Every structure is written in structure tokens, then in C-alpha cells.
PDB file of C-alpha atoms in Angstrom:
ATOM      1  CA  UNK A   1       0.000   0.000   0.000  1.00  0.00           C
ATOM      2  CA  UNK A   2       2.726   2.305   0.927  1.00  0.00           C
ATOM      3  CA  UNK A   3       4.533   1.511  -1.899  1.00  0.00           C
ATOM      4  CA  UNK A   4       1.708   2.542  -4.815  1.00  0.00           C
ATOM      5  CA  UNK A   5       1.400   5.812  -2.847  1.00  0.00           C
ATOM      6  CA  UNK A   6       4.555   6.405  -3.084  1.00  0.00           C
ATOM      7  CA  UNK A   7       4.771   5.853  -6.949  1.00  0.00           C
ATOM      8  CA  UNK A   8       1.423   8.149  -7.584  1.00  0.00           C
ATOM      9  CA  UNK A   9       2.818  11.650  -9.153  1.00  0.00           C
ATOM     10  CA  UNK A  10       2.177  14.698  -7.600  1.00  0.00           C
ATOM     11  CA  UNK A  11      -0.789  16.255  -9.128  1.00  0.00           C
ATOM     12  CA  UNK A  12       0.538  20.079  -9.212  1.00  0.00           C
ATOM     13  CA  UNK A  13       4.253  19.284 -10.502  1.00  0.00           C
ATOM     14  CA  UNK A  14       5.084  22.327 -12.825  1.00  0.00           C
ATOM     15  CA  UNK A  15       4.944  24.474  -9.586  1.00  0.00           C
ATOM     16  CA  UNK A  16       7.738  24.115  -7.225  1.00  0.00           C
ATOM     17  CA  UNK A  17       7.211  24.125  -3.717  1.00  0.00           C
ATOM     18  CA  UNK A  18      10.772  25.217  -2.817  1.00  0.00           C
ATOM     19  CA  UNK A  19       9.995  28.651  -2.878  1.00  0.00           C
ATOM     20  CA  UNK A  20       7.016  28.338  -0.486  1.00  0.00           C
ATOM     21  CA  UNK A  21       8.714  26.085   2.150  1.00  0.00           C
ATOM     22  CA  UNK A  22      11.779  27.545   2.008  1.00  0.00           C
ATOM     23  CA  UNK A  23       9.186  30.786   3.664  1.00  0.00           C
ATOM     24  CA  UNK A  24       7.489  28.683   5.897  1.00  0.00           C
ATOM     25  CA  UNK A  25      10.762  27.555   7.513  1.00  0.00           C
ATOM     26  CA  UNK A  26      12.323  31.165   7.495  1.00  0.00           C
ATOM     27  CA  UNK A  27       8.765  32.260   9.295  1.00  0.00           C
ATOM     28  CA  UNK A  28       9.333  29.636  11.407  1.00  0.00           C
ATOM     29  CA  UNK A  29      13.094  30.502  12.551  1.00  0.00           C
ATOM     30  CA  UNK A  30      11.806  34.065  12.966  1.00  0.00           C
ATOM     31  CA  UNK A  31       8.693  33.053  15.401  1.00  0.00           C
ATOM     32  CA  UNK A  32      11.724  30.929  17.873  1.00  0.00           C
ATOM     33  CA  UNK A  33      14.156  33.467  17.185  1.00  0.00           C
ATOM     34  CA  UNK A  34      10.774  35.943  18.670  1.00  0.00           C
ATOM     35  CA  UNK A  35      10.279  33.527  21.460  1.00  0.00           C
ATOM     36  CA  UNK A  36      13.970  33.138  22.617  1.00  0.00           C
ATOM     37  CA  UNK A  37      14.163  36.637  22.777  1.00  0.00           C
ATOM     38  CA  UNK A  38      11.110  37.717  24.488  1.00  0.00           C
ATOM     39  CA  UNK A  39      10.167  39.900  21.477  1.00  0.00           C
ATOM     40  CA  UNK A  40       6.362  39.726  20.690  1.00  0.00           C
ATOM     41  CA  UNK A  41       7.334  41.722  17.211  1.00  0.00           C
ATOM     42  CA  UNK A  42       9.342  39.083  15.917  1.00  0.00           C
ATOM     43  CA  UNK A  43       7.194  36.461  17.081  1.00  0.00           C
ATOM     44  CA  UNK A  44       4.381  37.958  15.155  1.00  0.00           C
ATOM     45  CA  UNK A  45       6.317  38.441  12.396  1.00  0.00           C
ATOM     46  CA  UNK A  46       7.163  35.119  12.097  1.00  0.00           C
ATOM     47  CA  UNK A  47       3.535  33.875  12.323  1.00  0.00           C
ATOM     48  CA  UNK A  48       2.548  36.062   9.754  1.00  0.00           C
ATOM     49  CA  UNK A  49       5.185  35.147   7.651  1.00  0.00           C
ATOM     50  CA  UNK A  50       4.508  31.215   8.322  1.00  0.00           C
ATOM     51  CA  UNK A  51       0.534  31.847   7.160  1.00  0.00           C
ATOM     52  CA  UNK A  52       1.098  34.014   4.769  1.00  0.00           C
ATOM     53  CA  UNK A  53       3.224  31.411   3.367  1.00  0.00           C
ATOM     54  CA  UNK A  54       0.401  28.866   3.842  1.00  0.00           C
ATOM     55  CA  UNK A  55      -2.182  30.900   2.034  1.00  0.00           C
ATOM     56  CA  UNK A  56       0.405  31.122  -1.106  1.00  0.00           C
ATOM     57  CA  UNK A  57       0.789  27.350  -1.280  1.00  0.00           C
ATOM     58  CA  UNK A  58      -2.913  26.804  -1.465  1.00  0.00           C
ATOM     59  CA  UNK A  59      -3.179  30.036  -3.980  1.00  0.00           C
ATOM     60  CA  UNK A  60      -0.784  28.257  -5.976  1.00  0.00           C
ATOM     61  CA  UNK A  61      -2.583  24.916  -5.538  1.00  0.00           C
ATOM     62  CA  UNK A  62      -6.118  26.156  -6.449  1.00  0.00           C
ATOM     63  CA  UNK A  63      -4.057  27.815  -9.630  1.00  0.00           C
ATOM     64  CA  UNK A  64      -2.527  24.546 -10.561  1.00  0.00           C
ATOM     65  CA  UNK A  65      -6.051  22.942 -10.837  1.00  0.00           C
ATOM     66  CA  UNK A  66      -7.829  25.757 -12.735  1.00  0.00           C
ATOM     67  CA  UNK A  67      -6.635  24.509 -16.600  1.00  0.00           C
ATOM     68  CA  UNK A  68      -8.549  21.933 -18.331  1.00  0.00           C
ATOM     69  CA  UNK A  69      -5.915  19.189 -18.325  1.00  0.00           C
ATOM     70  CA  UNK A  70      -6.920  15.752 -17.289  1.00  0.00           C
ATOM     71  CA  UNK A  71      -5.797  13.882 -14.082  1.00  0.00           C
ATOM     72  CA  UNK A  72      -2.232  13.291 -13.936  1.00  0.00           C
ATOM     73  CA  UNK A  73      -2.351   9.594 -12.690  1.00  0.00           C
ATOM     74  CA  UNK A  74      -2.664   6.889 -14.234  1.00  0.00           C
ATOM     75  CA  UNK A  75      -6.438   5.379 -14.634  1.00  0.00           C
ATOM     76  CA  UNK A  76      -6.840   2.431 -12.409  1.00  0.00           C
ATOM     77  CA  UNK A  77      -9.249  -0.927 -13.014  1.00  0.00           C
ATOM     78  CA  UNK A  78     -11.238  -1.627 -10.515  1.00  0.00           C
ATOM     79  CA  UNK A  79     -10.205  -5.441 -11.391  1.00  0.00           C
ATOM     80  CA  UNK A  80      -6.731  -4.513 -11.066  1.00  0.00           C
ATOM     81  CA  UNK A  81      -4.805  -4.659  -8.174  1.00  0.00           C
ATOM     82  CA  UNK A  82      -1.695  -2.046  -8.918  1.00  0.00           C
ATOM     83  CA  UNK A  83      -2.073   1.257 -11.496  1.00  0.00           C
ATOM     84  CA  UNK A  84      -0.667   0.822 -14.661  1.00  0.00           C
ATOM     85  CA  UNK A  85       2.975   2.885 -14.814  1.00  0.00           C
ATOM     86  CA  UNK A  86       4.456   4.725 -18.098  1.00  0.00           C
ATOM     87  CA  UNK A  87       5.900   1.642 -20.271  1.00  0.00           C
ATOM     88  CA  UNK A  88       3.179  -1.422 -19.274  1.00  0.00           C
ATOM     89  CA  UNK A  89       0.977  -2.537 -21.690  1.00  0.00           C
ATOM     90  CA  UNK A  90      -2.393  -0.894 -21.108  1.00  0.00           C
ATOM     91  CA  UNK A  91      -0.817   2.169 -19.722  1.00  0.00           C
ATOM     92  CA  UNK A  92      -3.341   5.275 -20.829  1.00  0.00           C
ATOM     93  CA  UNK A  93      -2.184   8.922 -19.762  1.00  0.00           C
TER      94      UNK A  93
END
């Protein structure tokens, strides 16, 4: 089971998510740097930063899904027990 999750493609893979973790972990840093210091500002800041962060991913997520392509995975059979991967016979994008 773990394994054919694991080999499903993501469905939103022309955006990169880098970008957006790489700002949830730097709102993150700020928001412990806040607390260590006592400083309400930079905790704050750091929340803000962290959700604002959060609200671009899903943005960007509701903007992946607004073309008219078709699913990215692969169609499964109800009568089959794995999905069909690029290269086996049967294999339909």
C-alpha cells in the first residue's frame, strides 16, 4: 500500500514548492528566534510570515487545478490490483 502511494505523481508538478517552504521555515526561525528573545514583534512576524506562506501554497494549488488538463495519474481498473505505470501494456495517460 505504501509503496503505490509512493509511486502516484504529484498532481501540481510544474509548480515548485521550494519557494514556499523555504518561507514557511524562514517564518518559522523568525517566530523561535521571537520567542527566545522575548520579542512579541518578531514572534508575530514570524507567524505572519509562516501563514502568509500557507495561504500562497494553497493560492498556488487552487491555480494549478484551474486549466482543463486531465488527471495526472494513471487510470486504475477496478479489477486490477496495482495502477498501470508509463511503459506497461495498457498504460493510458
Amino acid at each position: 500500500m505504501i509503496g503505490r502511494v509512493l509511486e502516484m505523481p504529484l498532481a501540481a508538478t510544474d509548480i515548485p514548492a521550494a519557494p514556499v517552504v523555504t518561507l514557511m521555515a524562514f517564518g518559522v526561525i523568525i517566530a523561535i528566534i521571537g520567542h527566545a528573545s522575548r520579542s512579541r514583534t518578531f514572534v508575530v512576524a514570524g507567524l505572519l510570515i509562516l501563514f502568509m506562506a500557507t495561504g500562497a501554497m494553497f493560492v498556488g494549488a487552487f491555480a494549478a487545478f484551474q486549466g482543463d488538463e486531465p488527471d495526472p495519474r494513471p487510470r486504475c481498473d477496478e479489477t486490477v490490483k496495482r495502477c498501470p505505470k508509463k511503459g506497461d501494456p495498457g498504460f493510458q495517460p
